[in-house]
Every structure is written in structure tokens, then in C-alpha cells.
Amino acid sequence: MSTDEVVLLDFWVSPFCLRAKIALAEKGVAFVEQEEDLFGGKSELLLKSNPVYQKVPVLLHNGKPMCESTIIVHYIDETWPSPPLLPTCPYERARARFWADFIDKKVFEAGGKTWQSKGEEKEVAKKEFLEILKVLEGALGEKDYFGGDSFGFVDIIAIPLTSWFDSCEKFGLFKIEEHCPKFSAWMKRCLKRETVAKVLPNPEKVLEFVTSMRKMHGVE
Amino acid sequence: MADEVILLNFWPSVFGMRIRIALAEKGIEYEYREEDLWNKSPLLLKMNPVHKKIPVLIHNGKPICESLIAVQYIDEVWKDKSPFFPSDPYERAQARFWADYVDKKMYSIGRTVWTTKGEEQEAAKKELIEMLKVLEGELGDKAYFGGENFGYIDIALIPFYSRFYTLETFGNFSIEAECPKLMGWAKRCHKRESVSNSLPDFHEVYDFVVQLNKRLGIS
């Protein structure tokens, strides 16, 4: 019987935390969620476990901390090998890492600009965001998931970010389905998975959160 | 069947150096192709259509882009010699974390030091020194970041040693004075053939940056 202690320092709306939750769920690993109050005061444990960035998520496995969501997902995949999230072939692994890196570099920031900006800036942001999704559509091709037939690493890196897309669409004034139907179909496919559906936050609550962020940024 | 390995690169690129070092550590023969970044080859544009950047590793016709991804690929394909990663998953996560830390900011902060002046440059210089001190803390008293063996974090960071002279000259400070242990580590790494053969002459890099600034209209 496993006596693993797995704790996730979390913030409910963070898509980065969601990546870890989905990966752990895919592996059937039980864990404790510890919600952090990022605006009120970060816990001592968070500051001690992630002194460099002081951010969530942090995964603590038997007390040892790991930071940065993509690195955490790698760790989860290596520590609990079944079912595998990354392919076995080195070239396909490199491809998966490439797309995870592309998503990490581009999607959240571009999405953020669509709900943070006004007027002409918003139009530019919308165009940029949709172009990024089109590139991802190209990577997806005719496949069900980014890795092929099975839900895997890149899907886990990408799908949590989509929990903010309702807000991007509402404030950016566009519909992803109209511009990127394949990407939209992939989103719906992933949302049917229990491991994803169970952890993604309520879209209305995310919208409320983004609305309050807009006020904070002086956009509302 | 003989492997065909090609590296599309630009000689001052710290990212390209990572791949050169990794290939050298594994003893892999490859064809080196210098790119003119103001006139990118059709091969580069075809092999990296998303970012259109160097370095690109091409193995038997298949491209691998992004330097750290290529270094991991090299480690996984040629796994019987000189492993870059420890075997323990927690230690591997730490290695990834520190390489990612270097990747996040080192280049952009460094670039600010050699392309700006005044307050902006001072702020960047301060941030750079802080970063180097954090890395020095992580190194501790170890010979290499991975311990006794040269590994992933060392490969990720050592190419920036080729920019130290440039940073010190533009920023008017001494990295040795600020981070003596880190300099000790850098010199230790530079004694390795894989590193000394992959890093360009430091003065040539400085001259290149001066010329580049002129070309970009940065005084």
C-alpha cells in the first residue's frame, strides 16, 4: 500500500494548477489540495517551497517541493508511469515538448490581452490570439488529441487554459468556434473526459474573476 | 545505418552552443551549417516554420527546435553515454527547474544590459547580478550543478559564459567580483573540450554585439 503524501498548493482559477490536478487524476493519484490566498497572503509553506517565484502550483511529494506546472506534469508522468502521458519515441516526445513550450509561451499572454485591452488594441489582441489557435489547429491536424488517439501531455498543458476562453470571447467579442472549429471540437472532446470535467472551474465563476481582474487593471 | 545529424546555427547564439556541447558530450558527428539571420535559408524556414529561429537540430531529416528540447532529445536518443540527467525523478525535476530559470530571463536581461544605458541598464544589471547570485547559491560547493557530473543545468547555463565579457564591458562591472564561485564553475566547465570547442572567442562575441547594435541603430 502506498504511503505517498501528495499535496498541491493551489489557486482555484489558475490554469497552471489545473494542469497538475488533471495529470494526477489521469494517474489515479490521491492528493490534498491546499488553496492559497494569493491576494490576501501567501502561506509560509508556499514561500518556503517556492522561494524563487513564490507562485502556485507547487507539488509536494513526501515533503519535497516541485515548481512550474509543465515540470510538475513531467514529474507526475515519470513517478507514476501508468498511463503514460508522453509518447515513448524520443522524436514524438520532442514534438510534444515543443508544442507544450509553444502553448506556454503564447496562449495565456495572448488570451489575457483580449480581455485586458480596449478599442484598436483589442482588435490586434483578438487577431493575434486567433492566429495562435490556428497554429495549434495545424499541430492537431486530423487527430483527436495532440498526441494522436490518446489524451496526453500536450492536451493536459493546453486544456486548462481554455477555462478562461469564455471570458476572452465575451470581452474580446469573438467566437472561437467560428474561426477555429477544429480547435473548438478538440476542446469539447477533452471536456467530456472525467479527469478534466471534474477539475475545471465553473465558467461563470471564472468570468466573475476575470471581470474583477479587469476592474483591477482599470479596463472595466 | 549511419545517423545524419545537422545543426542549423548562428555562431554567437548561446542556444546553439547548448546543442553543440550536448552533441560533443555524446561524441556525435554532425554537419554544422551557419545561417545568415538576415537571409534565412529555405531549409531553416521549412524546418522551423513556427518560430523561424535557430538553432534547429535535424536528425535523419526530422527537425527538433528549441535548444533545451533538443538537448533532452540528444540525451534520450544517445542514452548509453554521458547522461545529462540524474535518474531520480525529483532530481530531474530540479534540473528542469533550473534550466527553465536560466531560460526565462537570462538572455532578455542580458540583452537589456548591452542595448541600453542609464537607469534601464542599471536596473537590468542589478537583476542580472541577482540572478547569477541565485544560481551561485544553487551551485553551492558542488563542482557542477548536477553534483560531480557535468549535466543538463551546466549545459543550459555555460554558453552564457561567452557573453560575460560583453556584459561586464557594457555594464561596467565584474562578474568574478560579484560571483566568484560561479566564475570558478564557468572556468571548470570551459576546461571540458565539449565546452571550449563550442564556445566562441569572448572578444569576438563582444565585437559582434557592438556591430549588431550599430546595425540596429542602438548607440
PDB file of N, CA and C in Angstrom, chain A residues 50 52-53 64-68 71 74-75 78-79 88-95 97-99 101-102 105-106 135, chain B residues 48 50-51 62-66 69 72-73 76-77 88-94 96-98 100-102 104-105 134:
ATOM      1  N   ASN A  50       8.605  27.518  -2.662  1.00  0.00           N
ATOM      2  CA  ASN A  50       8.922  28.137  -3.940  1.00  0.00           C
ATOM      3  C   ASN A  50       9.546  29.509  -3.702  1.00  0.00           C
ATOM      4  N   VAL A  52      11.953  30.985  -5.139  1.00  0.00           N
ATOM      5  CA  VAL A  52      12.384  31.708  -6.340  1.00  0.00           C
ATOM      6  C   VAL A  52      11.242  32.523  -6.956  1.00  0.00           C
ATOM      7  N   TYR A  53      10.086  31.905  -7.128  1.00  0.00           N
ATOM      8  CA  TYR A  53       8.978  32.608  -7.779  1.00  0.00           C
ATOM      9  C   TYR A  53       7.814  32.928  -6.835  1.00  0.00           C
ATOM     10  N   LYS A  64       8.783  16.939  -0.515  1.00  0.00           N
ATOM     11  CA  LYS A  64       9.730  17.577  -1.450  1.00  0.00           C
ATOM     12  C   LYS A  64       8.971  18.415  -2.476  1.00  0.00           C
ATOM     13  N   PRO A  65       9.343  19.696  -2.605  1.00  0.00           N
ATOM     14  CA  PRO A  65       8.573  20.584  -3.477  1.00  0.00           C
ATOM     15  C   PRO A  65       9.055  20.579  -4.929  1.00  0.00           C
ATOM     16  N   MET A  66       8.071  20.713  -5.832  1.00  0.00           N
ATOM     17  CA  MET A  66       8.375  20.893  -7.247  1.00  0.00           C
ATOM     18  C   MET A  66       7.571  22.063  -7.760  1.00  0.00           C
ATOM     19  N   CYS A  67       8.190  22.888  -8.577  1.00  0.00           N
ATOM     20  CA  CYS A  67       7.541  24.106  -9.064  1.00  0.00           C
ATOM     21  C   CYS A  67       7.549  24.160 -10.589  1.00  0.00           C
ATOM     22  N   GLU A  68       6.665  25.016 -11.117  1.00  0.00           N
ATOM     23  CA  GLU A  68       6.469  25.187 -12.564  1.00  0.00           C
ATOM     24  C   GLU A  68       5.627  24.036 -13.117  1.00  0.00           C
ATOM     25  N   ILE A  71       6.859  21.315 -15.581  1.00  0.00           N
ATOM     26  CA  ILE A  71       7.847  20.464 -14.925  1.00  0.00           C
ATOM     27  C   ILE A  71       7.140  19.498 -13.971  1.00  0.00           C
ATOM     28  N   HIS A  74       5.634  16.692 -15.963  1.00  0.00           N
ATOM     29  CA  HIS A  74       6.728  15.760 -16.312  1.00  0.00           C
ATOM     30  C   HIS A  74       7.013  14.836 -15.135  1.00  0.00           C
ATOM     31  N   TYR A  75       7.137  15.423 -13.956  1.00  0.00           N
ATOM     32  CA  TYR A  75       7.453  14.659 -12.746  1.00  0.00           C
ATOM     33  C   TYR A  75       6.368  13.624 -12.468  1.00  0.00           C
ATOM     34  N   GLU A  78       6.699  10.740 -14.776  1.00  0.00           N
ATOM     35  CA  GLU A  78       7.857   9.866 -14.513  1.00  0.00           C
ATOM     36  C   GLU A  78       7.680   9.059 -13.229  1.00  0.00           C
ATOM     37  N   THR A  79       7.007   9.652 -12.258  1.00  0.00           N
ATOM     38  CA  THR A  79       6.882   8.986 -10.951  1.00  0.00           C
ATOM     39  C   THR A  79       5.787   7.932 -10.948  1.00  0.00           C
ATOM     40  N   THR A  88       6.634   7.265 -26.122  1.00  0.00           N
ATOM     41  CA  THR A  88       7.917   6.625 -25.805  1.00  0.00           C
ATOM     42  C   THR A  88       9.006   7.006 -26.807  1.00  0.00           C
ATOM     43  N   CYS A  89       8.613   7.290 -28.025  1.00  0.00           N
ATOM     44  CA  CYS A  89       9.583   7.617 -29.070  1.00  0.00           C
ATOM     45  C   CYS A  89      10.198   8.994 -28.811  1.00  0.00           C
ATOM     46  N   PRO A  90      11.553   9.102 -28.783  1.00  0.00           N
ATOM     47  CA  PRO A  90      12.187  10.393 -28.471  1.00  0.00           C
ATOM     48  C   PRO A  90      11.764  11.538 -29.391  1.00  0.00           C
ATOM     49  N   TYR A  91      11.544  11.245 -30.673  1.00  0.00           N
ATOM     50  CA  TYR A  91      11.170  12.324 -31.586  1.00  0.00           C
ATOM     51  C   TYR A  91       9.774  12.850 -31.250  1.00  0.00           C
ATOM     52  N   GLU A  92       8.856  11.913 -30.975  1.00  0.00           N
ATOM     53  CA  GLU A  92       7.494  12.326 -30.614  1.00  0.00           C
ATOM     54  C   GLU A  92       7.483  13.055 -29.274  1.00  0.00           C
ATOM     55  N   ARG A  93       8.364  12.658 -28.367  1.00  0.00           N
ATOM     56  CA  ARG A  93       8.492  13.353 -27.086  1.00  0.00           C
ATOM     57  C   ARG A  93       8.972  14.785 -27.312  1.00  0.00           C
ATOM     58  N   ALA A  94       9.935  14.928 -28.206  1.00  0.00           N
ATOM     59  CA  ALA A  94      10.448  16.279 -28.514  1.00  0.00           C
ATOM     60  C   ALA A  94       9.336  17.131 -29.131  1.00  0.00           C
ATOM     61  N   ARG A  95       8.537  16.508 -29.982  1.00  0.00           N
ATOM     62  CA  ARG A  95       7.409  17.221 -30.597  1.00  0.00           C
ATOM     63  C   ARG A  95       6.408  17.670 -29.532  1.00  0.00           C
ATOM     64  N   ARG A  97       6.982  18.183 -26.378  1.00  0.00           N
ATOM     65  CA  ARG A  97       7.594  19.253 -25.564  1.00  0.00           C
ATOM     66  C   ARG A  97       7.582  20.571 -26.328  1.00  0.00           C
ATOM     67  N   PHE A  98       7.801  20.504 -27.634  1.00  0.00           N
ATOM     68  CA  PHE A  98       7.795  21.712 -28.475  1.00  0.00           C
ATOM     69  C   PHE A  98       6.434  22.406 -28.373  1.00  0.00           C
ATOM     70  N   TRP A  99       5.354  21.627 -28.545  1.00  0.00           N
ATOM     71  CA  TRP A  99       4.023  22.233 -28.523  1.00  0.00           C
ATOM     72  C   TRP A  99       3.649  22.710 -27.131  1.00  0.00           C
ATOM     73  N   ASP A 101       5.749  23.882 -25.016  1.00  0.00           N
ATOM     74  CA  ASP A 101       6.529  25.113 -24.885  1.00  0.00           C
ATOM     75  C   ASP A 101       5.861  26.266 -25.646  1.00  0.00           C
ATOM     76  N   PHE A 102       5.362  25.978 -26.852  1.00  0.00           N
ATOM     77  CA  PHE A 102       4.675  26.986 -27.664  1.00  0.00           C
ATOM     78  C   PHE A 102       3.440  27.497 -26.912  1.00  0.00           C
ATOM     79  N   LYS A 105       4.418  29.653 -24.007  1.00  0.00           N
ATOM     80  CA  LYS A 105       4.974  30.966 -24.366  1.00  0.00           C
ATOM     81  C   LYS A 105       3.896  31.908 -24.868  1.00  0.00           C
ATOM     82  N   LYS A 106       2.853  31.362 -25.478  1.00  0.00           N
ATOM     83  CA  LYS A 106       1.963  32.221 -26.265  1.00  0.00           C
ATOM     84  C   LYS A 106       0.521  32.361 -25.765  1.00  0.00           C
ATOM     85  N   VAL A 135      -2.474  28.066 -35.402  1.00  0.00           N
ATOM     86  CA  VAL A 135      -1.213  27.296 -35.422  1.00  0.00           C
ATOM     87  C   VAL A 135      -1.416  25.981 -34.664  1.00  0.00           C
TER      88      VAL A 135
ATOM     89  N   ASN B  48      11.744  24.993 -39.271  1.00  0.00           N
ATOM     90  CA  ASN B  48      11.171  25.676 -38.115  1.00  0.00           C
ATOM     91  C   ASN B  48      10.163  26.715 -38.573  1.00  0.00           C
ATOM     92  N   VAL B  50       7.295  27.493 -37.400  1.00  0.00           N
ATOM     93  CA  VAL B  50       6.566  28.178 -36.325  1.00  0.00           C
ATOM     94  C   VAL B  50       7.350  29.388 -35.811  1.00  0.00           C
ATOM     95  N   HIS B  51       8.627  29.194 -35.479  1.00  0.00           N
ATOM     96  CA  HIS B  51       9.410  30.285 -34.900  1.00  0.00           C
ATOM     97  C   HIS B  51      10.425  30.877 -35.873  1.00  0.00           C
ATOM     98  N   LYS B  62      14.536  14.866 -39.680  1.00  0.00           N
ATOM     99  CA  LYS B  62      13.440  15.367 -38.825  1.00  0.00           C
ATOM    100  C   LYS B  62      13.958  16.480 -37.916  1.00  0.00           C
ATOM    101  N   PRO B  63      13.245  17.609 -37.893  1.00  0.00           N
ATOM    102  CA  PRO B  63      13.738  18.757 -37.120  1.00  0.00           C
ATOM    103  C   PRO B  63      13.335  18.707 -35.648  1.00  0.00           C
ATOM    104  N   ILE B  64      14.240  19.168 -34.790  1.00  0.00           N
ATOM    105  CA  ILE B  64      13.932  19.382 -33.380  1.00  0.00           C
ATOM    106  C   ILE B  64      14.307  20.825 -33.074  1.00  0.00           C
ATOM    107  N   CYS B  65      13.329  21.603 -32.638  1.00  0.00           N
ATOM    108  CA  CYS B  65      13.536  23.038 -32.389  1.00  0.00           C
ATOM    109  C   CYS B  65      13.455  23.319 -30.896  1.00  0.00           C
ATOM    110  N   GLU B  66      14.018  24.468 -30.519  1.00  0.00           N
ATOM    111  CA  GLU B  66      14.141  24.891 -29.115  1.00  0.00           C
ATOM    112  C   GLU B  66      15.298  24.137 -28.447  1.00  0.00           C
ATOM    113  N   ILE B  69      14.893  21.521 -25.607  1.00  0.00           N
ATOM    114  CA  ILE B  69      14.173  20.344 -26.090  1.00  0.00           C
ATOM    115  C   ILE B  69      15.143  19.481 -26.898  1.00  0.00           C
ATOM    116  N   GLN B  72      17.470  17.603 -24.525  1.00  0.00           N
ATOM    117  CA  GLN B  72      16.785  16.447 -23.929  1.00  0.00           C
ATOM    118  C   GLN B  72      16.670  15.316 -24.949  1.00  0.00           C
ATOM    119  N   TYR B  73      16.382  15.686 -26.175  1.00  0.00           N
ATOM    120  CA  TYR B  73      16.269  14.699 -27.257  1.00  0.00           C
ATOM    121  C   TYR B  73      17.598  13.961 -27.437  1.00  0.00           C
ATOM    122  N   GLU B  76      18.120  11.494 -24.790  1.00  0.00           N
ATOM    123  CA  GLU B  76      17.253  10.314 -24.853  1.00  0.00           C
ATOM    124  C   GLU B  76      17.639   9.375 -25.995  1.00  0.00           C
ATOM    125  N   VAL B  77      18.092   9.939 -27.108  1.00  0.00           N
ATOM    126  CA  VAL B  77      18.456   9.094 -28.251  1.00  0.00           C
ATOM    127  C   VAL B  77      19.797   8.400 -28.009  1.00  0.00           C
ATOM    128  N   ASP B  88      16.850   9.881 -10.692  1.00  0.00           N
ATOM    129  CA  ASP B  88      15.767  10.117  -9.747  1.00  0.00           C
ATOM    130  C   ASP B  88      14.812  11.200 -10.259  1.00  0.00           C
ATOM    131  N   PRO B  89      13.485  10.921 -10.307  1.00  0.00           N
ATOM    132  CA  PRO B  89      12.539  11.905 -10.849  1.00  0.00           C
ATOM    133  C   PRO B  89      12.562  13.267 -10.142  1.00  0.00           C
ATOM    134  N   TYR B  90      12.785  13.289  -8.838  1.00  0.00           N
ATOM    135  CA  TYR B  90      12.814  14.563  -8.126  1.00  0.00           C
ATOM    136  C   TYR B  90      14.029  15.384  -8.561  1.00  0.00           C
ATOM    137  N   GLU B  91      15.192  14.715  -8.656  1.00  0.00           N
ATOM    138  CA  GLU B  91      16.406  15.416  -9.092  1.00  0.00           C
ATOM    139  C   GLU B  91      16.248  15.890 -10.545  1.00  0.00           C
ATOM    140  N   ARG B  92      15.545  15.103 -11.353  1.00  0.00           N
ATOM    141  CA  ARG B  92      15.311  15.507 -12.745  1.00  0.00           C
ATOM    142  C   ARG B  92      14.437  16.759 -12.782  1.00  0.00           C
ATOM    143  N   ALA B  93      13.428  16.795 -11.916  1.00  0.00           N
ATOM    144  CA  ALA B  93      12.555  17.971 -11.851  1.00  0.00           C
ATOM    145  C   ALA B  93      13.360  19.210 -11.437  1.00  0.00           C
ATOM    146  N   GLN B  94      14.285  19.029 -10.520  1.00  0.00           N
ATOM    147  CA  GLN B  94      15.140  20.163 -10.109  1.00  0.00           C
ATOM    148  C   GLN B  94      16.004  20.627 -11.272  1.00  0.00           C
ATOM    149  N   ARG B  96      15.341  20.384 -14.456  1.00  0.00           N
ATOM    150  CA  ARG B  96      14.456  21.094 -15.398  1.00  0.00           C
ATOM    151  C   ARG B  96      14.128  22.491 -14.869  1.00  0.00           C
ATOM    152  N   PHE B  97      13.899  22.573 -13.573  1.00  0.00           N
ATOM    153  CA  PHE B  97      13.540  23.846 -12.956  1.00  0.00           C
ATOM    154  C   PHE B  97      14.640  24.880 -13.169  1.00  0.00           C
ATOM    155  N   TRP B  98      15.881  24.499 -12.903  1.00  0.00           N
ATOM    156  CA  TRP B  98      16.978  25.470 -13.007  1.00  0.00           C
ATOM    157  C   TRP B  98      17.317  25.830 -14.449  1.00  0.00           C
ATOM    158  N   ASP B 100      15.097  25.917 -16.782  1.00  0.00           N
ATOM    159  CA  ASP B 100      13.983  26.789 -17.122  1.00  0.00           C
ATOM    160  C   ASP B 100      14.196  28.191 -16.533  1.00  0.00           C
ATOM    161  N   TYR B 101      14.731  28.261 -15.333  1.00  0.00           N
ATOM    162  CA  TYR B 101      15.039  29.538 -14.682  1.00  0.00           C
ATOM    163  C   TYR B 101      16.018  30.349 -15.544  1.00  0.00           C
ATOM    164  N   VAL B 102      17.047  29.669 -16.025  1.00  0.00           N
ATOM    165  CA  VAL B 102      18.017  30.329 -16.901  1.00  0.00           C
ATOM    166  C   VAL B 102      17.311  30.808 -18.167  1.00  0.00           C
ATOM    167  N   LYS B 104      14.195  31.539 -18.732  1.00  0.00           N
ATOM    168  CA  LYS B 104      13.150  32.565 -18.592  1.00  0.00           C
ATOM    169  C   LYS B 104      13.688  33.978 -18.742  1.00  0.00           C
ATOM    170  N   LYS B 105      14.877  34.205 -18.148  1.00  0.00           N
ATOM    171  CA  LYS B 105      15.248  35.611 -18.052  1.00  0.00           C
ATOM    172  C   LYS B 105      16.669  35.976 -18.498  1.00  0.00           C
ATOM    173  N   VAL B 134      21.610  33.908  -7.305  1.00  0.00           N
ATOM    174  CA  VAL B 134      20.685  32.806  -7.021  1.00  0.00           C
ATOM    175  C   VAL B 134      21.271  31.506  -7.566  1.00  0.00           C
TER     176      VAL B 134
END
